[in-house]
mmCIF file of C-alpha atoms in Angstrom:
data_model
loop_
_atom_site.group_PDB
_atom_site.id
_atom_site.type_symbol
_atom_site.label_atom_id
_atom_site.label_comp_id
_atom_site.label_asym_id
_atom_site.label_seq_id
_atom_site.Cartn_x
_atom_site.Cartn_y
_atom_site.Cartn_z
ATOM 1 C CA MET U 174 138.024 93.042 15.973
ATOM 2 C CA LEU U 175 135.429 94.774 13.772
ATOM 3 C CA ARG U 176 132.879 92.153 14.904
ATOM 4 C CA PHE U 177 133.070 93.663 18.429
ATOM 5 C CA ALA U 178 132.661 97.172 16.993
ATOM 6 C CA ASN U 179 128.995 96.331 16.390
ATOM 7 C CA PRO U 180 127.098 98.152 19.196
ATOM 8 C CA SER U 181 125.095 95.066 20.268
ATOM 9 C CA ASN U 182 128.212 92.866 20.356
ATOM 10 C CA PHE U 183 130.019 95.653 22.220
ATOM 11 C CA LEU U 184 127.310 95.687 24.919
ATOM 12 C CA ARG U 185 127.664 91.914 25.374
ATOM 13 C CA LEU U 186 131.475 92.218 25.525
ATOM 14 C CA ALA U 187 131.303 95.142 27.986
ATOM 15 C CA ALA U 188 129.051 93.093 30.313
ATOM 16 C CA VAL U 189 131.944 90.619 30.705
ATOM 17 C CA LEU U 190 134.908 93.024 30.613
ATOM 18 C CA VAL U 191 133.614 95.726 33.008
ATOM 19 C CA PRO U 192 133.407 93.528 36.168
ATOM 20 C CA ALA U 193 136.739 91.855 35.310
ATOM 21 C CA GLY U 194 138.386 95.245 34.723
ATOM 22 C CA ALA U 195 136.978 96.651 37.973
ATOM 23 C CA VAL U 196 138.360 93.742 40.034
ATOM 24 C CA LEU U 197 141.754 93.808 38.272
ATOM 25 C CA SER U 198 142.186 97.565 38.630
ATOM 26 C CA ALA U 199 141.148 97.473 42.326
ATOM 27 C CA LEU U 200 143.700 94.720 43.044
ATOM 28 C CA THR U 201 146.509 96.421 41.093
ATOM 29 C CA LEU U 202 145.837 99.824 42.674
ATOM 30 C CA THR U 203 145.770 98.291 46.175
ATOM 31 C CA LEU U 204 149.157 96.654 45.500
ATOM 32 C CA GLY U 205 150.467 99.888 43.944
ATOM 33 C CA LEU U 206 149.414 102.001 46.953
ATOM 34 C CA TYR U 207 151.004 99.483 49.335
ATOM 35 C CA LEU U 208 154.277 99.626 47.367
ATOM 36 C CA ALA U 209 154.128 103.426 47.076
ATOM 37 C CA PHE U 210 153.530 104.072 50.794
ATOM 38 C CA PHE U 211 155.188 101.145 52.604
ATOM 39 C CA VAL U 212 157.892 99.717 50.331
ATOM 40 C CA ALA U 213 159.286 102.582 48.200
ATOM 41 C CA PRO U 214 161.939 104.594 50.054
ATOM 42 C CA ALA U 215 161.838 108.348 50.673
ATOM 43 C CA ASP U 216 163.907 110.388 48.222
ATOM 44 C CA TYR U 217 167.314 111.600 49.449
ATOM 45 C CA GLN U 218 166.473 115.179 48.383
ATOM 46 C CA GLN U 219 162.661 115.378 48.373
ATOM 47 C CA GLY U 220 161.997 113.182 51.410
ATOM 48 C CA GLN U 221 158.444 111.803 51.722
ATOM 49 C CA THR U 222 157.093 114.323 49.213
ATOM 50 C CA VAL U 223 158.273 112.034 46.406
ATOM 51 C CA ARG U 224 155.218 109.853 47.154
ATOM 52 C CA ILE U 225 153.114 112.381 45.204
ATOM 53 C CA MET U 226 154.936 111.056 42.115
ATOM 54 C CA TYR U 227 153.003 107.739 42.324
ATOM 55 C CA VAL U 228 149.724 109.487 41.580
ATOM 56 C CA HIS U 229 150.990 112.498 39.577
ATOM 57 C CA VAL U 230 153.018 110.649 36.921
ATOM 58 C CA PRO U 231 150.381 107.965 36.052
ATOM 59 C CA ALA U 232 147.741 110.741 35.858
ATOM 60 C CA ALA U 233 149.988 112.670 33.444
ATOM 61 C CA TRP U 234 150.557 109.576 31.281
ATOM 62 C CA LEU U 235 146.804 108.858 31.219
ATOM 63 C CA ALA U 236 145.958 112.470 30.347
ATOM 64 C CA MET U 237 148.021 111.991 27.160
ATOM 65 C CA PHE U 238 147.021 108.339 26.613
ATOM 66 C CA CYS U 239 143.355 109.366 26.700
ATOM 67 C CA TRP U 240 143.858 112.003 23.985
ATOM 68 C CA GLY U 241 145.757 109.359 21.967
ATOM 69 C CA THR U 242 142.769 106.997 22.356
ATOM 70 C CA MET U 243 140.444 109.786 21.232
ATOM 71 C CA THR U 244 142.674 110.473 18.205
ATOM 72 C CA LEU U 245 142.350 106.819 17.105
ATOM 73 C CA ALA U 246 138.573 106.984 17.675
ATOM 74 C CA ALA U 247 138.445 110.248 15.696
ATOM 75 C CA LEU U 248 140.132 108.497 12.755
ATOM 76 C CA GLY U 249 137.592 105.663 13.040
ATOM 77 C CA SER U 250 134.822 108.235 13.089
ATOM 78 C CA LEU U 251 136.034 110.282 10.104
ATOM 79 C CA VAL U 252 137.374 107.463 7.892
ATOM 80 C CA TRP U 253 134.863 104.642 8.581
ATOM 81 C CA ARG U 254 132.008 106.748 9.981
ATOM 82 C CA HIS U 255 131.626 104.132 12.692
ATOM 83 C CA PRO U 256 129.042 105.078 15.367
ATOM 84 C CA LEU U 257 130.949 103.198 18.077
ATOM 85 C CA ALA U 258 134.055 105.300 17.338
ATOM 86 C CA ASP U 259 131.946 108.433 17.920
ATOM 87 C CA ALA U 260 130.645 107.008 21.186
ATOM 88 C CA ALA U 261 134.150 105.979 22.345
ATOM 89 C CA GLN U 262 135.507 109.437 21.562
ATOM 90 C CA LYS U 263 132.698 111.245 23.390
ATOM 91 C CA ALA U 264 132.990 108.916 26.408
ATOM 92 C CA ALA U 265 136.752 109.455 26.755
ATOM 93 C CA ALA U 266 136.736 113.274 26.974
ATOM 94 C CA PRO U 267 135.402 113.683 30.573
ATOM 95 C CA LEU U 268 137.766 110.935 31.775
ATOM 96 C CA GLY U 269 140.704 112.641 30.080
ATOM 97 C CA ALA U 270 139.676 115.924 31.690
ATOM 98 C CA ALA U 271 139.545 114.218 35.128
ATOM 99 C CA PHE U 272 143.041 112.695 34.760
ATOM 100 C CA THR U 273 144.486 115.979 33.427
ATOM 101 C CA PHE U 274 142.916 117.837 36.368
ATOM 102 C CA VAL U 275 144.520 115.330 38.779
ATOM 103 C CA CYS U 276 147.868 115.761 36.989
ATOM 104 C CA LEU U 277 147.711 119.573 37.248
ATOM 105 C CA VAL U 278 146.572 119.705 40.884
ATOM 106 C CA THR U 279 148.969 117.040 42.175
ATOM 107 C CA GLY U 280 151.787 118.687 40.199
ATOM 108 C CA SER U 281 150.958 121.991 41.884
ATOM 109 C CA LEU U 282 150.859 120.303 45.320
ATOM 110 C CA TRP U 283 154.249 118.727 44.573
ATOM 111 C CA GLY U 284 155.674 121.967 43.169
ATOM 112 C CA LYS U 285 154.898 124.142 46.196
ATOM 113 C CA PRO U 286 157.164 122.314 48.706
ATOM 114 C CA MET U 287 159.848 121.413 46.098
ATOM 115 C CA TRP U 288 160.008 124.504 43.849
ATOM 116 C CA GLY U 289 158.563 127.013 46.288
ATOM 117 C CA THR U 290 155.685 127.912 43.963
ATOM 118 C CA TRP U 291 152.263 126.471 43.068
ATOM 119 C CA TRP U 292 152.580 127.353 39.375
ATOM 120 C CA VAL U 293 154.984 128.681 36.746
ATOM 121 C CA TRP U 294 154.179 129.422 33.124
ATOM 122 C CA ASP U 295 156.826 127.060 31.776
ATOM 123 C CA ALA U 296 156.435 124.922 28.657
ATOM 124 C CA ARG U 297 155.469 121.609 30.315
ATOM 125 C CA LEU U 298 152.915 123.044 32.742
ATOM 126 C CA THR U 299 151.400 125.385 30.162
ATOM 127 C CA SER U 300 151.081 122.669 27.471
ATOM 128 C CA VAL U 301 149.293 120.381 29.980
ATOM 129 C CA LEU U 302 146.976 123.259 30.916
ATOM 130 C CA VAL U 303 146.244 123.684 27.182
ATOM 131 C CA LEU U 304 145.400 119.945 27.050
ATOM 132 C CA PHE U 305 142.943 120.401 29.949
ATOM 133 C CA ILE U 306 141.287 123.368 28.210
ATOM 134 C CA MET U 307 141.014 121.328 24.991
ATOM 135 C CA TYR U 308 139.242 118.536 26.913
ATOM 136 C CA LEU U 309 136.773 121.097 28.292
ATOM 137 C CA GLY U 310 136.303 122.523 24.785
ATOM 138 C CA LEU U 311 135.495 119.066 23.417
ATOM 139 C CA ILE U 312 132.969 118.386 26.190
ATOM 140 C CA ALA U 313 131.336 121.771 25.481
ATOM 141 C CA LEU U 314 131.251 121.010 21.741
ATOM 142 C CA TRP U 315 129.485 117.680 22.289
ATOM 143 C CA ARG U 316 126.930 119.385 24.525
ATOM 144 C CA SER U 317 126.279 122.314 22.200
ATOM 145 C CA VAL U 318 125.400 120.300 19.054
ATOM 146 C CA ASP U 319 122.172 118.268 19.208
ATOM 147 C CA GLU U 320 122.788 115.977 16.243
ATOM 148 C CA PRO U 321 125.278 113.250 17.409
ATOM 149 C CA ALA U 322 126.701 112.608 13.904
ATOM 150 C CA LYS U 323 127.387 116.312 13.283
ATOM 151 C CA ALA U 324 128.894 116.764 16.777
ATOM 152 C CA GLY U 325 130.998 113.632 16.243
ATOM 153 C CA ARG U 326 132.544 114.969 13.006
ATOM 154 C CA ALA U 327 133.336 118.383 14.547
ATOM 155 C CA ALA U 328 134.802 116.740 17.678
ATOM 156 C CA ALA U 329 136.874 114.331 15.554
ATOM 157 C CA ILE U 330 138.436 117.225 13.615
ATOM 158 C CA LEU U 331 139.156 119.137 16.848
ATOM 159 C CA THR U 332 140.691 115.976 18.371
ATOM 160 C CA LEU U 333 142.970 115.400 15.362
ATOM 161 C CA VAL U 334 144.100 119.032 15.371
ATOM 162 C CA GLY U 335 144.619 118.912 19.157
ATOM 163 C CA SER U 336 146.803 115.784 18.912
ATOM 164 C CA ILE U 337 149.659 118.071 17.825
ATOM 165 C CA ASN U 338 149.859 119.061 21.517
ATOM 166 C CA LEU U 339 150.928 115.523 22.555
ATOM 167 C CA PRO U 340 154.518 115.661 21.194
ATOM 168 C CA ILE U 341 154.738 119.262 22.469
ATOM 169 C CA ILE U 342 153.926 118.050 26.008
ATOM 170 C CA LYS U 343 156.305 115.087 25.750
ATOM 171 C CA PHE U 344 159.307 117.005 24.370
ATOM 172 C CA SER U 345 158.650 120.397 26.017
ATOM 173 C CA VAL U 346 161.219 119.574 28.719
ATOM 174 C CA ASP U 347 163.869 118.912 26.020
ATOM 175 C CA TRP U 348 163.001 121.775 23.649
ATOM 176 C CA TRP U 349 162.784 124.568 26.221
ATOM 177 C CA ASN U 350 164.356 125.460 29.555
ATOM 178 C CA THR U 351 161.750 124.456 32.114
ATOM 179 C CA LEU U 352 161.449 124.114 35.860
ATOM 180 C CA HIS U 353 159.951 120.655 35.292
ATOM 181 C CA GLN U 354 162.421 117.769 35.357
ATOM 182 C CA PRO U 355 163.213 115.901 32.091
ATOM 183 C CA ALA U 356 161.808 112.421 31.342
ATOM 184 C CA SER U 357 163.160 109.746 33.702
ATOM 185 C CA VAL U 358 161.193 106.647 32.600
ATOM 186 C CA PHE U 359 160.333 106.750 28.859
ATOM 187 C CA ARG U 360 163.666 107.993 27.499
ATOM 188 C CA VAL U 361 166.378 106.854 25.115
ATOM 189 C CA GLY U 362 168.912 104.910 27.176
ATOM 190 C CA GLY U 363 166.357 103.520 29.638
ATOM 191 C CA PRO U 364 164.906 104.770 32.931
ATOM 192 C CA THR U 365 167.138 106.760 35.281
ATOM 193 C CA ILE U 366 164.850 106.196 38.256
ATOM 194 C CA HIS U 367 165.945 103.582 40.834
ATOM 195 C CA PRO U 368 164.078 100.217 40.628
ATOM 196 C CA SER U 369 162.879 100.623 44.245
ATOM 197 C CA MET U 370 160.791 103.579 43.010
ATOM 198 C CA LEU U 371 160.266 102.442 39.418
ATOM 199 C CA TRP U 372 158.306 99.277 40.266
ATOM 200 C CA PRO U 373 155.778 100.997 42.575
ATOM 201 C CA LEU U 374 155.381 103.685 39.901
ATOM 202 C CA LEU U 375 154.784 101.135 37.127
ATOM 203 C CA THR U 376 152.328 99.193 39.329
ATOM 204 C CA MET U 377 150.340 102.387 40.003
ATOM 205 C CA ALA U 378 150.474 103.228 36.279
ATOM 206 C CA ILE U 379 149.139 99.779 35.310
ATOM 207 C CA GLY U 380 146.385 100.032 37.954
ATOM 208 C CA MET U 381 145.300 103.491 36.810
ATOM 209 C CA THR U 382 145.412 102.412 33.142
ATOM 210 C CA LEU U 383 143.184 99.418 33.934
ATOM 211 C CA LEU U 384 140.842 101.779 35.804
ATOM 212 C CA PHE U 385 140.764 104.151 32.823
ATOM 213 C CA ILE U 386 140.012 101.286 30.388
ATOM 214 C CA THR U 387 137.204 100.007 32.660
ATOM 215 C CA LEU U 388 135.661 103.478 33.089
ATOM 216 C CA HIS U 389 135.987 104.129 29.360
ATOM 217 C CA LEU U 390 134.171 100.879 28.561
ATOM 218 C CA MET U 391 131.402 101.846 31.015
ATOM 219 C CA ALA U 392 131.092 105.381 29.615
ATOM 220 C CA THR U 393 131.065 104.095 26.006
ATOM 221 C CA ARG U 394 128.326 101.618 26.992
ATOM 222 C CA ASN U 395 126.348 104.578 28.383
ATOM 223 C CA GLU U 396 126.728 106.408 25.063
ATOM 224 C CA VAL U 397 125.468 103.367 23.108
ATOM 225 C CA LEU U 398 122.467 103.142 25.465
ATOM 226 C CA ARG U 399 121.841 106.921 25.160
ATOM 227 C CA ARG U 400 121.630 106.606 21.363
ATOM 228 C CA ARG U 401 119.364 103.566 21.698
ATOM 229 C CA LEU U 402 117.129 105.594 24.044
ATOM 230 C CA ARG U 403 117.069 108.478 21.555
ATOM 231 C CA ARG U 404 116.017 106.105 18.743
ATOM 232 C CA ARG U 405 113.309 104.501 20.881
ATOM 233 C CA ALA U 406 112.001 107.942 21.938
ATOM 234 C CA ILE U 407 111.810 109.072 18.279
ATOM 235 C CA LEU U 408 109.985 105.856 17.270
ATOM 236 C CA ALA U 409 107.591 106.188 20.228
ATOM 237 C CA ALA U 410 106.888 109.833 19.311
ATOM 238 C CA GLU U 411 106.279 108.901 15.666
ATOM 239 C CA ALA U 412 103.947 106.067 16.697
ATOM 240 C CA GLY U 413 102.096 108.518 18.981
ATOM 241 C CA ASP U 414 101.791 111.048 16.127
ATOM 242 C CA SER U 415 100.419 108.475 13.702
ATOM 243 C CA ARG U 416 97.765 107.439 16.290
ATOM 244 C CA ASP U 417 96.753 111.058 16.974
ATOM 245 C CA THR U 418 96.625 112.216 13.331
ATOM 246 C CA PRO U 419 93.430 111.159 11.469
ATOM 247 C CA ARG U 420 94.326 108.613 8.805
ATOM 248 C CA PRO U 421 93.544 109.858 5.268
ATOM 249 C CA LEU U 422 90.618 107.996 3.695
ATOM 250 C CA GLN U 423 91.798 105.233 1.329
ATOM 251 C CA PRO U 424 90.227 105.060 -2.198
ATOM 252 C CA GLN U 425 88.476 101.703 -1.504
ATOM 253 C CA GLU U 426 86.958 103.146 1.715
ATOM 254 C CA ALA U 427 85.528 106.190 -0.038
ATOM 255 C CA MET W 37 154.863 112.476 60.046
ATOM 256 C CA SER W 38 156.603 114.326 57.212
ATOM 257 C CA ALA W 39 156.605 118.124 57.232
ATOM 258 C CA HIS W 40 154.898 117.907 53.847
ATOM 259 C CA ALA W 41 152.301 115.287 54.826
ATOM 260 C CA TRP W 42 149.485 117.717 54.065
ATOM 261 C CA PHE W 43 150.617 117.978 50.427
ATOM 262 C CA ILE W 44 150.809 114.186 50.055
ATOM 263 C CA LEU W 45 147.396 113.595 51.655
ATOM 264 C CA ALA W 46 145.785 116.385 49.615
ATOM 265 C CA SER W 47 147.197 114.907 46.385
ATOM 266 C CA TYR W 48 145.724 111.456 47.008
ATOM 267 C CA ALA W 49 142.440 112.882 48.343
ATOM 268 C CA ILE W 50 141.918 115.085 45.266
ATOM 269 C CA ALA W 51 142.826 112.207 42.923
ATOM 270 C CA THR W 52 140.334 109.936 44.708
ATOM 271 C CA LEU W 53 137.601 112.598 44.584
ATOM 272 C CA ALA W 54 138.141 113.488 40.903
ATOM 273 C CA ILE W 55 138.425 109.937 39.543
ATOM 274 C CA GLY W 56 135.940 108.486 42.037
ATOM 275 C CA GLY W 57 133.509 111.278 41.140
ATOM 276 C CA ALA W 58 133.862 110.476 37.431
ATOM 277 C CA ALA W 59 133.255 106.772 38.175
ATOM 278 C CA LEU W 60 130.189 107.561 40.305
ATOM 279 C CA ALA W 61 128.757 109.847 37.591
ATOM 280 C CA ILE W 62 129.154 107.037 35.022
ATOM 281 C CA VAL W 63 127.421 104.482 37.269
ATOM 282 C CA LEU W 64 124.518 106.852 38.058
ATOM 283 C CA ASP W 65 124.170 107.739 34.358
ATOM 284 C CA TYR W 66 124.027 104.001 33.503
ATOM 285 C CA ARG W 67 121.257 103.381 36.045
ATOM 286 C CA ALA W 68 119.233 106.372 34.798
ATOM 287 C CA LEU W 69 119.610 105.220 31.168
ATOM 288 C CA LYS W 70 118.526 101.655 32.020
ATOM 289 C CA ARG W 71 115.440 102.980 33.839
ATOM 290 C CA ALA W 72 114.538 105.257 30.895
ATOM 291 C CA LEU W 73 115.077 102.434 28.375
ATOM 292 C CA ASP W 74 112.820 100.083 30.340
ATOM 293 C CA LYS W 75 109.946 102.569 29.985
ATOM 294 C CA LEU W 76 110.070 102.542 26.154
ATOM 295 C CA PRO W 77 109.416 99.583 23.835
ATOM 296 C CA ALA W 78 112.383 98.166 21.908
ATOM 297 C CA SER W 79 112.742 99.342 18.300
ATOM 298 C CA PRO W 80 112.092 96.760 15.515
ATOM 299 C CA ASP W 81 115.813 96.494 14.647
ATOM 300 C CA GLU W 82 116.676 95.761 18.312
ATOM 301 C CA GLU W 83 113.973 93.051 18.371
ATOM 302 C CA ALA W 84 115.403 91.556 15.202
ATOM 303 C CA ARG W 85 118.894 91.318 16.739
ATOM 304 C CA LYS W 86 117.647 89.448 19.853
#
């Protein structure tokens, strides 16, 4: 495993995995959308509006999964000081922000016809909004510090501290009275959702997870290349400086 | 057509735009990085690893 954590080996691995991941995620998402729109039944209470669930729930899972991935990368960055862990962490933040944004907006679009409101300040919605703001904070932190190693350490600490929000999001519906429904898939005692809706949901979740993994590999590859570009630019500038600066006279030339 | 079709369509459209936009940004960034890297010579440690 650590062999692939070498940036050069990672680039070779990514060249194989990215096309495979893109094809697999496209196929799974196509199947998932077909199941969600043409096979899954309408809900007896919500009607057709339940179809928003097939994009909202996987986006919510990925919003949390992405922060979990970043937490592991943050540990790799702080404990082993591995540059690839830094790159993986930085690459994940914009993707996590995108999935959290999708979760919030689709939740709002689902809430309006079902709850009669776009937004309420209840525990689940507010904790997910906090997650979105933390993603934006991390992106801003990476952009505000020039030195990648220093930015990586600060971002890793913020990520580890922010991971405390994950159990709050998960259990917010159990700990507090909320408008949001309790867990119906990942719960003690098994899913309460009917298989005719569960399978399309799981297919969409697998497709979106494959898409996230593929995009994360691509974004991490970009980070590795950005650092390589930075190193080449520094070497080129140093070589340019040494050509421009007159060489001091050596003793034997004097 | 469901009475709430607009909400369903908007959900999938926004998801496609947000995630598709992120994917497009990554692809464009990759192309720009490759172009910039091609303009600079490889560092000695990269040459050694080839």
